[in-house]
Tab-separated table of C-alpha atoms in Angstrom:
chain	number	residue	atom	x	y	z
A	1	UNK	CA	-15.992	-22.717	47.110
A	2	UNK	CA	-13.854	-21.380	44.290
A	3	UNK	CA	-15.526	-18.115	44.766
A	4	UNK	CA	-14.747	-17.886	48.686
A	5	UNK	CA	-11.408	-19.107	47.752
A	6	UNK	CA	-10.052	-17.822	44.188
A	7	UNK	CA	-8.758	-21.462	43.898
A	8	UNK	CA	-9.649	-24.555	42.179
A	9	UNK	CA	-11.619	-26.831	44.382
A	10	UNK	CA	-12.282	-30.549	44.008
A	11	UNK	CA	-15.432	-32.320	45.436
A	12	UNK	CA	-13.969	-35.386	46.883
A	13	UNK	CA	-16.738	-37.555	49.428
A	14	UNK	CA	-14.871	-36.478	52.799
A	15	UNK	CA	-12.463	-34.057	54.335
A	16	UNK	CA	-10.085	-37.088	55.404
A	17	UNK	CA	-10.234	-38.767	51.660
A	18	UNK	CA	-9.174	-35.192	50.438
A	19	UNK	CA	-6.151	-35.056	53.004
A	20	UNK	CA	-4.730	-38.404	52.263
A	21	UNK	CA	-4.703	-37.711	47.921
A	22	UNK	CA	-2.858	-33.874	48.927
A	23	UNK	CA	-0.508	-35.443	51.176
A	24	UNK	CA	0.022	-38.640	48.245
A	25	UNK	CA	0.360	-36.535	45.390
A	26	UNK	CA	2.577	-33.693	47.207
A	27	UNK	CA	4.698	-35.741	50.038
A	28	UNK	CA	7.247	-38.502	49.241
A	29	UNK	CA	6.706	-41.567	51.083
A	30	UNK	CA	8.695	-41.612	55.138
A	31	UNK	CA	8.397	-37.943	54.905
A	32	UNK	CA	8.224	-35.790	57.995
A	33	UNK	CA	4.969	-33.845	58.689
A	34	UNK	CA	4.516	-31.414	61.403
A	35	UNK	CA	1.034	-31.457	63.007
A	36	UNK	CA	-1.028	-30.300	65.947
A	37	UNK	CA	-1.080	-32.688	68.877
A	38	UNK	CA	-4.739	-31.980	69.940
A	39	UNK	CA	-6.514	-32.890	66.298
A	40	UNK	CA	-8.413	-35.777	65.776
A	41	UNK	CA	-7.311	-39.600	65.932
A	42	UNK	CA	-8.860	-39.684	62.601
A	43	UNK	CA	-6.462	-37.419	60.547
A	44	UNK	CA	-2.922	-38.904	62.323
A	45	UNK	CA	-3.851	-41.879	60.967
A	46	UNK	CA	-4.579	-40.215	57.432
A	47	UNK	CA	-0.962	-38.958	57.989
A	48	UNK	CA	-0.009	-42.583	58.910
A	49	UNK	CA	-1.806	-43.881	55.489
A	50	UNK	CA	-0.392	-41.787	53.593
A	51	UNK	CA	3.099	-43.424	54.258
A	52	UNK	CA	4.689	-40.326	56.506
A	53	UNK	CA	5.950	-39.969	59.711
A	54	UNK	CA	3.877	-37.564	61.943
A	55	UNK	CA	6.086	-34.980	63.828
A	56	UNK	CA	3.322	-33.022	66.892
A	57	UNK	CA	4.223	-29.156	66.771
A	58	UNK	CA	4.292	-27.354	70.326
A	59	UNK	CA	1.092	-25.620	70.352
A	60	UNK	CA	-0.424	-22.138	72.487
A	61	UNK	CA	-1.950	-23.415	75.047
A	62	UNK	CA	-4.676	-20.900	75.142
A	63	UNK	CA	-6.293	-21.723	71.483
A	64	UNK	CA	-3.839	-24.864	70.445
A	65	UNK	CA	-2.714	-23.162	67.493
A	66	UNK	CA	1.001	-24.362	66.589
A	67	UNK	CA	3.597	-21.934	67.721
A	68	UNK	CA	5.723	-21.678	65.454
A	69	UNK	CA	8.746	-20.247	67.230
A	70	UNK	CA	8.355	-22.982	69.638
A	71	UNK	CA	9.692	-25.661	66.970
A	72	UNK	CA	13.070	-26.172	67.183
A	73	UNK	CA	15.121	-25.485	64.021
A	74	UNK	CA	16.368	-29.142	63.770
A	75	UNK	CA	13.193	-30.158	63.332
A	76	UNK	CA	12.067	-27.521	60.592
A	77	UNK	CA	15.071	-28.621	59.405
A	78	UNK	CA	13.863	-32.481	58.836
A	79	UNK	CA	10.367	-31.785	57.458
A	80	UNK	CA	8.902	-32.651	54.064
A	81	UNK	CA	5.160	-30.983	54.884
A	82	UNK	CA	3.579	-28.929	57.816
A	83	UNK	CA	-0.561	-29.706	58.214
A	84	UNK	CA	-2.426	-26.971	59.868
A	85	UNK	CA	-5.626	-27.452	61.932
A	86	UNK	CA	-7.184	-24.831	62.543
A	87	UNK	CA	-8.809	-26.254	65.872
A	88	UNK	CA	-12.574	-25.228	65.984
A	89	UNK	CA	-11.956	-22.270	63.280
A	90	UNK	CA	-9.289	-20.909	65.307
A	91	UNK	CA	-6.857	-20.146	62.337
A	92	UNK	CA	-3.272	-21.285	63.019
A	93	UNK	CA	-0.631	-18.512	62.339
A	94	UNK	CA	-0.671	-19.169	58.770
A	95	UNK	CA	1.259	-16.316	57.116
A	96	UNK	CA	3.969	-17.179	59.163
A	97	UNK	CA	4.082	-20.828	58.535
A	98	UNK	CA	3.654	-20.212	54.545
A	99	UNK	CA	7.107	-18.429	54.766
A	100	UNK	CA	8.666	-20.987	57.129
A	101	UNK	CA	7.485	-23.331	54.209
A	102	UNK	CA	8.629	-21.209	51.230
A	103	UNK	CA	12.368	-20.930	52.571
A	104	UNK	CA	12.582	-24.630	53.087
A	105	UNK	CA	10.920	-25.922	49.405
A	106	UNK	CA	7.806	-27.597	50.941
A	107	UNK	CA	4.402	-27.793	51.062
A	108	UNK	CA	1.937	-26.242	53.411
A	109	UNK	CA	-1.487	-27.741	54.167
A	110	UNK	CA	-4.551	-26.296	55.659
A	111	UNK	CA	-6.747	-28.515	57.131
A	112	UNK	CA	-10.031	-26.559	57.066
A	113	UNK	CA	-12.789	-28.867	58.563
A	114	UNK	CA	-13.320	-26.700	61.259
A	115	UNK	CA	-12.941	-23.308	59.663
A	116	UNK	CA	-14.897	-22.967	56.531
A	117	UNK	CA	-15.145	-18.942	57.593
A	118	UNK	CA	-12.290	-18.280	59.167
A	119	UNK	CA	-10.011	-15.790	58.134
A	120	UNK	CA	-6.087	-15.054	58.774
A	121	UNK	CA	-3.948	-12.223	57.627
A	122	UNK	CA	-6.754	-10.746	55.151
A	123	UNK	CA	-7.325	-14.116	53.644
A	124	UNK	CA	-9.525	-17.001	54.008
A	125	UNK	CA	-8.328	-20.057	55.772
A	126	UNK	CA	-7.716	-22.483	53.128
A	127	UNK	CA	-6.032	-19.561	50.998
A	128	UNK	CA	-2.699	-20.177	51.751
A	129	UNK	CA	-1.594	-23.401	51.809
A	130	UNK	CA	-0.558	-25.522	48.340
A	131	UNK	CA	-3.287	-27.681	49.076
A	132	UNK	CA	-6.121	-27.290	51.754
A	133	UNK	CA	-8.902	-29.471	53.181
A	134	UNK	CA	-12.564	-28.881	53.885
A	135	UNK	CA	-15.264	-31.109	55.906
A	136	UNK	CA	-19.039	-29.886	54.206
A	137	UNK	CA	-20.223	-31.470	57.371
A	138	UNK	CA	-19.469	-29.121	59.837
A	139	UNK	CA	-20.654	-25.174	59.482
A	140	UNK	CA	-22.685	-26.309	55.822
A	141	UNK	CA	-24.023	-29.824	58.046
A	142	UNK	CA	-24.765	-32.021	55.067
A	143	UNK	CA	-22.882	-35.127	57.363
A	144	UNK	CA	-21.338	-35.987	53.893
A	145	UNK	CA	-18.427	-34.424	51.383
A	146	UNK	CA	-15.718	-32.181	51.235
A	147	UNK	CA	-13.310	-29.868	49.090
A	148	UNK	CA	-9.720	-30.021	48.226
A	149	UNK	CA	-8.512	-27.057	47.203
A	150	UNK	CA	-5.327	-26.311	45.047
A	151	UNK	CA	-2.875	-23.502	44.795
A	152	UNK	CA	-1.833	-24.552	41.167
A	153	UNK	CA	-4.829	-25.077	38.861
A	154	UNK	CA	-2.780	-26.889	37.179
A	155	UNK	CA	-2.658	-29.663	38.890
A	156	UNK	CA	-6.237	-29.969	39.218
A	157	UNK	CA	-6.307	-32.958	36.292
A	158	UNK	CA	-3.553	-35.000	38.263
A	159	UNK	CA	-5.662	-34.828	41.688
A	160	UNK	CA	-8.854	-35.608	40.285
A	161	UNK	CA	-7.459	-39.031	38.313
A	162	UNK	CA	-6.094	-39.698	41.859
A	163	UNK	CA	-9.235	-39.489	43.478
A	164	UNK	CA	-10.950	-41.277	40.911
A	165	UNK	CA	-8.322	-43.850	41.497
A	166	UNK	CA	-9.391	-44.359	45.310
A	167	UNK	CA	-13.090	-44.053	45.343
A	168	UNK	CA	-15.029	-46.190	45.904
A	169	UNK	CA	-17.976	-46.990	44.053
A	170	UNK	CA	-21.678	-46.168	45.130
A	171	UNK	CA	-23.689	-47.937	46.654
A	172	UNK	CA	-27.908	-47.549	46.684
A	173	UNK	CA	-27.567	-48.704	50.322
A	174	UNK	CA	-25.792	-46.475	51.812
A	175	UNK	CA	-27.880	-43.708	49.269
A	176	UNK	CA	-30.994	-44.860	51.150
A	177	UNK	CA	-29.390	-44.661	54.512
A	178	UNK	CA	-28.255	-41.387	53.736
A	179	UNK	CA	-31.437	-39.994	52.694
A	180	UNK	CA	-33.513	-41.306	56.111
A	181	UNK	CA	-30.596	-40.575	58.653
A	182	UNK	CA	-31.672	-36.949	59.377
A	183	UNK	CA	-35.172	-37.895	60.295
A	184	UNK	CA	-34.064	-39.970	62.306
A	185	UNK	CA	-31.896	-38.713	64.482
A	186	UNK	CA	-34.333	-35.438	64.542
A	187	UNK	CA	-37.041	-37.709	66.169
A	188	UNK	CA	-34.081	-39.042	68.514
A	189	UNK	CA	-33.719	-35.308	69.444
A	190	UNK	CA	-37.323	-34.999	69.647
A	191	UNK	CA	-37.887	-37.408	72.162
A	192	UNK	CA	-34.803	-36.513	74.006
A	193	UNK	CA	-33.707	-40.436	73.120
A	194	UNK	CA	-29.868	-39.498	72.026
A	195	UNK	CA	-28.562	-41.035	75.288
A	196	UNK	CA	-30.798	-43.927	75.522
A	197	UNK	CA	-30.005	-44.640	71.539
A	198	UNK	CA	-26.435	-44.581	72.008
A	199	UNK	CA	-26.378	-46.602	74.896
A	200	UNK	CA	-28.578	-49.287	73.299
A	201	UNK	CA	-25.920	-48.733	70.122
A	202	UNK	CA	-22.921	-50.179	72.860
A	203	UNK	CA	-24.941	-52.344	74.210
A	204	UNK	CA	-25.365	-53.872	70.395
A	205	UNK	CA	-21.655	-53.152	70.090
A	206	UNK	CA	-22.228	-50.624	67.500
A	207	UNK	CA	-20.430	-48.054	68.520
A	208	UNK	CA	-16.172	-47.468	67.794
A	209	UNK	CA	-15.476	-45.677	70.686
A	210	UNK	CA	-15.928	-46.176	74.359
A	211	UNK	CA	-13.795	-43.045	75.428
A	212	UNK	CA	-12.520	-39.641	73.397
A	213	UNK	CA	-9.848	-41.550	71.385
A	214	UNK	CA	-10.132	-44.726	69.355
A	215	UNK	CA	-8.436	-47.780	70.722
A	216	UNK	CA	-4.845	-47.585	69.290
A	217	UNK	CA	-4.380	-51.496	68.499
A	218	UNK	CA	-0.842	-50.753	68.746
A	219	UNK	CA	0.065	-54.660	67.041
A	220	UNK	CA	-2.225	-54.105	64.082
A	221	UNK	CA	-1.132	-50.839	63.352
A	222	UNK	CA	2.669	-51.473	62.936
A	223	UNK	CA	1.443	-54.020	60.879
A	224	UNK	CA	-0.289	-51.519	58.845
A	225	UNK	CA	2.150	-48.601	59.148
A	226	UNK	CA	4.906	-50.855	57.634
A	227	UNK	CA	2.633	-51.476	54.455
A	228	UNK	CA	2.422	-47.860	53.626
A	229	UNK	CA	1.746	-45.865	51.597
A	230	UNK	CA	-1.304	-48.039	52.190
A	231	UNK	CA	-5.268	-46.346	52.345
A	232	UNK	CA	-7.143	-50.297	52.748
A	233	UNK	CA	-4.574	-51.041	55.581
A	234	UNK	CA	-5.089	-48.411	57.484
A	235	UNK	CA	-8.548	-48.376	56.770
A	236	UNK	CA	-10.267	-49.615	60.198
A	237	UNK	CA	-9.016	-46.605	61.488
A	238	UNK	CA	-9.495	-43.653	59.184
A	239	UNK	CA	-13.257	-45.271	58.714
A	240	UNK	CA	-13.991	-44.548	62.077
A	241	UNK	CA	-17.332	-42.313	62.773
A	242	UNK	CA	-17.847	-41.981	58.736
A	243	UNK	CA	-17.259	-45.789	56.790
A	244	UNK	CA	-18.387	-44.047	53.544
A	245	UNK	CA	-15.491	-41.679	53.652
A	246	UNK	CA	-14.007	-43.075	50.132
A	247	UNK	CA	-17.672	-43.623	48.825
A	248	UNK	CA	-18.563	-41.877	45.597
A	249	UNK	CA	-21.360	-39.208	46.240
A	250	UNK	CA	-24.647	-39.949	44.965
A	251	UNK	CA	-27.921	-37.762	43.429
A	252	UNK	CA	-29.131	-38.304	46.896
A	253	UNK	CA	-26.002	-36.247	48.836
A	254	UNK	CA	-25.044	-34.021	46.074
A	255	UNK	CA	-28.348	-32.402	46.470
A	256	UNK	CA	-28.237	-31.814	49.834
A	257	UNK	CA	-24.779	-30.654	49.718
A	258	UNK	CA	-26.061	-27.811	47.277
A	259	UNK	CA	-28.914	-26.912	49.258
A	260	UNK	CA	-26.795	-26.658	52.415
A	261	UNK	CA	-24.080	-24.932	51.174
A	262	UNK	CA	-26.925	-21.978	49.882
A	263	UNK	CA	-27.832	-21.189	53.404
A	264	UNK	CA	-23.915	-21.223	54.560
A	265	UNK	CA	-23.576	-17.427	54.940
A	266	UNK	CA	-26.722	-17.588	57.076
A	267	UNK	CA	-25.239	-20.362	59.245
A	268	UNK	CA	-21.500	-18.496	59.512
A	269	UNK	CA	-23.343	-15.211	60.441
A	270	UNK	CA	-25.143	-16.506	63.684
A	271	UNK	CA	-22.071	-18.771	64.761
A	272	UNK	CA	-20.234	-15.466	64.421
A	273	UNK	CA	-22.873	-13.736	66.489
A	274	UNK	CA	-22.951	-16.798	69.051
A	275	UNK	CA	-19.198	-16.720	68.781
A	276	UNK	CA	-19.004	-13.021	69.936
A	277	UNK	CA	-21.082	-14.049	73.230
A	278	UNK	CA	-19.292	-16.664	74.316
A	279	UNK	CA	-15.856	-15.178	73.907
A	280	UNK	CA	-17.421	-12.313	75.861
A	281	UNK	CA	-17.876	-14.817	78.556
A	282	UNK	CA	-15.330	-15.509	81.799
A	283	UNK	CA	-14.366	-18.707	80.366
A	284	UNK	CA	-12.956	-17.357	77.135
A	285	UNK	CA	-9.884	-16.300	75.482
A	286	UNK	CA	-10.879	-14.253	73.199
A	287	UNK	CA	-8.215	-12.891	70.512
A	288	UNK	CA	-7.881	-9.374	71.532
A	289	UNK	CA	-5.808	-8.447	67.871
A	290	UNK	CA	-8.686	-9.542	65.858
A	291	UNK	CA	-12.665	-9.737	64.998
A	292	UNK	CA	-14.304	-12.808	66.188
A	293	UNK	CA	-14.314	-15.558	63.765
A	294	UNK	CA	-17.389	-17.422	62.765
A	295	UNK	CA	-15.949	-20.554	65.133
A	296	UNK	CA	-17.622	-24.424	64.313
A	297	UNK	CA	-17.270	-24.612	68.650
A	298	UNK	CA	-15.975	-22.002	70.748
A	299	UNK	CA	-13.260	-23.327	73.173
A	300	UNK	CA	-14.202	-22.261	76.864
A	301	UNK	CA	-11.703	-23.334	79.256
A	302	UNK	CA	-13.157	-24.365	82.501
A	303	UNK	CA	-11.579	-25.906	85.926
A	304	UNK	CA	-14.273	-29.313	85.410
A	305	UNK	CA	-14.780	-29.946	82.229
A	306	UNK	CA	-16.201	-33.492	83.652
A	307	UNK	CA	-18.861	-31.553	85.541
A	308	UNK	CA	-19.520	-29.187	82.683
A	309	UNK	CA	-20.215	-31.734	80.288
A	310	UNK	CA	-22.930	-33.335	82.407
A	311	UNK	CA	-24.939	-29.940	82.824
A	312	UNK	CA	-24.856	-29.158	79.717
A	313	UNK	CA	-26.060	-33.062	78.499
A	314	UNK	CA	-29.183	-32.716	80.579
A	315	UNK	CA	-29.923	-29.604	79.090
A	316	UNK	CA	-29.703	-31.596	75.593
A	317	UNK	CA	-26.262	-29.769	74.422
A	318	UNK	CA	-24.021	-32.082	72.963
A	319	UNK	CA	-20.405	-31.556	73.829
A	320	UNK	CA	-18.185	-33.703	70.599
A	321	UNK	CA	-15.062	-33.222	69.286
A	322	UNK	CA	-12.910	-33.612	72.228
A	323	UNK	CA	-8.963	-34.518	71.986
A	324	UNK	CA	-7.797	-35.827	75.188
A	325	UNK	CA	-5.229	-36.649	75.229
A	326	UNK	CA	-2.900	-35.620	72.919
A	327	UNK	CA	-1.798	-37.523	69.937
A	328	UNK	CA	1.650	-37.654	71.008
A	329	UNK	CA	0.623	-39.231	74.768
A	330	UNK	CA	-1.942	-41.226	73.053
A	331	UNK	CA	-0.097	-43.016	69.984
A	332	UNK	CA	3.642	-42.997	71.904
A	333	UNK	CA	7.121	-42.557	70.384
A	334	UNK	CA	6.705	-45.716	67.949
A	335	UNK	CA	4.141	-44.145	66.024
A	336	UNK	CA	5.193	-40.323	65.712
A	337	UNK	CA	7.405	-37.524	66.801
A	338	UNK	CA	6.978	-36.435	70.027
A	339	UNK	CA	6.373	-32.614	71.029
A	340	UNK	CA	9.664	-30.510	72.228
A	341	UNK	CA	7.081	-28.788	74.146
A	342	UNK	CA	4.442	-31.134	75.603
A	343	UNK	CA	2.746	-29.115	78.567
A	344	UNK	CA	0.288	-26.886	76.413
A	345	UNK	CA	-1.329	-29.147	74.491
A	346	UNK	CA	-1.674	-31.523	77.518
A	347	UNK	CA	-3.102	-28.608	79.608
A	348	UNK	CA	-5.561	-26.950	76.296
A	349	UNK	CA	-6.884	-30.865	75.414
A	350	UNK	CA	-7.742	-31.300	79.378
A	351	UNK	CA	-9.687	-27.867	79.515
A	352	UNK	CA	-11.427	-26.883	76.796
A	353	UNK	CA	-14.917	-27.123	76.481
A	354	UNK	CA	-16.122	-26.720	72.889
A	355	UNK	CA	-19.352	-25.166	73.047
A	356	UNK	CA	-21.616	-24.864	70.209
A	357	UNK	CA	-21.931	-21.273	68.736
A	358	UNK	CA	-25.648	-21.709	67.705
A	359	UNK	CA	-26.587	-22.668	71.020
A	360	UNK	CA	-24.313	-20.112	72.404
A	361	UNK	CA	-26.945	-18.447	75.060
A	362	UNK	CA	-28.635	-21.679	76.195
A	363	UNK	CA	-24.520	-22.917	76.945
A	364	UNK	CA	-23.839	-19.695	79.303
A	365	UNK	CA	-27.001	-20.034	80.746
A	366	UNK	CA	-26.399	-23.498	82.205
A	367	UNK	CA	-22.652	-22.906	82.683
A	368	UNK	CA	-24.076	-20.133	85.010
A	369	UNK	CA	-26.094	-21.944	87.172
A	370	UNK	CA	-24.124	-25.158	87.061
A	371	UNK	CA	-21.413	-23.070	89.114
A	372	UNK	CA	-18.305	-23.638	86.345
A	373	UNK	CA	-14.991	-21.928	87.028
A	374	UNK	CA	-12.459	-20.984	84.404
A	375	UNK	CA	-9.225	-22.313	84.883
A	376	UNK	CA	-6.070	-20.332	84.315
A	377	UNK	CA	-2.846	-21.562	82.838
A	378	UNK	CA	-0.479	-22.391	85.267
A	379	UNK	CA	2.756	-20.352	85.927
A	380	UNK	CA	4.542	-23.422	85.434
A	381	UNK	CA	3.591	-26.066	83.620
A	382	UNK	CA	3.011	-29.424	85.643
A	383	UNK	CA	3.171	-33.146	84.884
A	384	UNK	CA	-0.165	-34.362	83.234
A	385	UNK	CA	-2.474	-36.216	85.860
A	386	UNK	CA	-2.646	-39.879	85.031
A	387	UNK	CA	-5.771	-41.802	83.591
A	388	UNK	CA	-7.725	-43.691	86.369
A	389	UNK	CA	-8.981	-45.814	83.456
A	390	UNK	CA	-6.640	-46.127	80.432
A	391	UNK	CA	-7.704	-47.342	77.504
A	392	UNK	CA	-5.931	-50.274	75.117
A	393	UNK	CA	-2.392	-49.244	76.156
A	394	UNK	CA	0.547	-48.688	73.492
A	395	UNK	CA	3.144	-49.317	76.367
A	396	UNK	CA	3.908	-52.934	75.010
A	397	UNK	CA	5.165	-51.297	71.523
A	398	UNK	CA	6.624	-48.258	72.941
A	399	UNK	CA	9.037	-48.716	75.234
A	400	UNK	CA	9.307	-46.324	78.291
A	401	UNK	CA	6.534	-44.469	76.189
A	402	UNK	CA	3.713	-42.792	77.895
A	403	UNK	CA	1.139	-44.181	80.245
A	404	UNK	CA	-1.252	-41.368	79.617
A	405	UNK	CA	-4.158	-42.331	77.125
A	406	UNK	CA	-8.225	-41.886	76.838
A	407	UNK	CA	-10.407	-42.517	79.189
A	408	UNK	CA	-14.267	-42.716	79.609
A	409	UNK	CA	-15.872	-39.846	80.659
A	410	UNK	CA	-18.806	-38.620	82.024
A	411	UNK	CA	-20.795	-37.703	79.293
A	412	UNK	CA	-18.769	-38.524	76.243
A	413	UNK	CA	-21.984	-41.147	75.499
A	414	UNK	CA	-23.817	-37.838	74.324
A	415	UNK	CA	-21.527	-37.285	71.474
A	416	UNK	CA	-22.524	-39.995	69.513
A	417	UNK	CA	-25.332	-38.970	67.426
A	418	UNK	CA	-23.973	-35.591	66.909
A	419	UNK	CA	-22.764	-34.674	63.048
A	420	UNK	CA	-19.562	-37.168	61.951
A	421	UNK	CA	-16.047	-36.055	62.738
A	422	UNK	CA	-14.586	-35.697	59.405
């Protein structure tokens, strides 16, 4: 990773852990950070551990990168940190926000889970922020570790006695469970058991999600939120999908993290290749200004996701890594920021359709015959529909706040014994 880079790089055990030591070392505590609306539960409430105030950016609603002309200058204005997301290896403009950051004396962050081969402006993602973020369980698919990368060397010995600080040691437990969970969940495959295991998993109540989003537990996490800077308290949430996200890496997952990051320019070639088809597909947006990026999912926008989902589940392709609703409609005004600009995140995070690049001709096959439409934007945007089925509502600690949270959809069950979201 320092070679792909030209910057340090710290192992650290997950992509989250890595986010909330960058944002601790770099961000004073109830500090302002901008942030994409449609990102994972997972990292707002990294943002939340870490003792700062998320602030959701107005995004494009055709690839949900932040637009940064959209943010109002007030609001530059009050920031301490902007986090980038990169949604799916779609880079977020980057070179812009790096000078937005230099003229206002703070830090940039690059959240990189998703774009481990992504490039922006002649430079990797990851490049350009003071600190960045990577998952190792995404593109390289070891379902364990990640890198924190630094700008400044020198700070490498200060982030690394910080980590230290947080780890948490190993266990020969969770080694063993480590080293068996791939064969199992290839003989789930094999079988074509995922849906039957992960409905015996709720059944068991084993599971941490019935819908897209986590419940909130809007009580419990004021509690937690007024604790911070606070990683245990807020740790029933950033555990979710991955408990052993503080866990020191053993023999066991250091040795498949090596062998899987050796065959990572084989696995970025074909999702570039699978990328290329799908964005050549009439559900796409592809980027006209640029080459197509070697994408984690590809975001096809299409008129039912709902029904989309289902074909492509009984073909055996997963569809994960969903954020519906937005962050800002799912957490309320309590918790963070609202957007200024609301209506294309809403509209992205209820029609995309992240499609895996590997299975990229098997995907347009069965989008094909299952009859899906793309949708186009509207000309204006419109009120977001309401949930039929909401989940654990935040209305009691945000008053007037939005009624608009997760729901359960029709084939979200698949999703669970895909790779972990870190």
């Amino acid at each position: 990773m320092r070679g792909r880079l030209s910057r340090e790089c710290v192992y650290v055990p997950s992509c989250r852990f890595g986010l909330f030591v960058a944002l601790r070392h770099w961000c004073p505590p109830g500090g302002r950070v901008l942030m994409s609306p449609v990102n994972d539960d997972v990292i707002f409430f990294v943002v939340l551990a870490a003792g700062l105030r998320p602030v959701q950016a107005p995004l494009n609603p055709l690839d949900a990168s932040i637009d940064t002309d959209a943010v109002p200058d007030e609001v530059w204005g009050s920031l301490s940190a902007v986090l980038t997301t990169n949604l799916y290896g779609n880079p977020d403009p980057a070179p812009g926000l790096r000078s937005r950051c230099d003229a206002l004396g703070i830090p940039l962050f690059e959240d990189g889970a998703h774009a481990i081969g992504s490039e922006i402006g002649g430079r990797p993602v990851g490049a350009w922020g003071d600190a960045s973020v990577f998952s190792l369980s995404k593109h390289v698919g070891a379902q364990t570790g990640g890198i924190l990368s630094l700008a400044d060397p020198g700070r490498g010995a200060a982030v690394r006695e910080a980590c230290a600080e947080l780890l948490a040691p190993r266990r020969m437990a969770s080694e063993l469970t480590y080293a068996v969970r791939p064969y199992a969940e290839a003989s789930v495959r094999r079988l074509g058991l995922r849906r039957a295991a992960w409905a015996a998993m709720g059944l068991l109540g084993l599971t941490e999600r019935e819908g897209i989003r986590m419940p909130l537990r809007p009580d419990a996490l004021a509690d937690a939120v007024r604790s911070a800077p606070d990683l245990a308290a807020h740790d029933p949430w950033v555990r979710v999908d991955m408990h052993d996200y503080r866990l020191e890496s053993g023999p066991v997952r250091l040795r498949r993290v090596r062998r899987r990051l050796g065959r990572l320019d084989d696995v970025l070639a074909a999702s570039r290749a699978g990328t290329e088809l799908l964005l050549s597909t009439r559900w796409a947006r592809p980027r006209p200004d640029s080459a197509a990026q070697p994408l984690f999912r590809v975001p096809l926008l299409v008129a039912d996701r709902d029904a989309a989902i289902e074909a492509l589940a009984r073909r055996g392709i997963v569809v994960g890594y969903l954020y519906d609703p937005p962050l800002d409609d799912y957490a309320g005004a309590v918790f963070t920021d609202p957007s200024p600009a609301p209506e294309g995140a809403r509209w992205f995070a209820r029609h995309a359709l992240p499609v895996d690049p590997l299975r990229a001709r098997e995907a347009v096959e069965v989008l094909e015959r299952s009859g899906a439409r793309p949708t186009e934007p509207p000309e204006t945007w419109a009120a977001p529909e309401e949930s039929a089925v909401p989940q654990e509502s935040a209305a009691s600690a945000v008053p007037g706040g939005p009624a608009r949270h997760g729901v359960v959809r029709p084939g979200n069950t698949a999703r669970g014994l895909g790779p972990p979201r870190d």
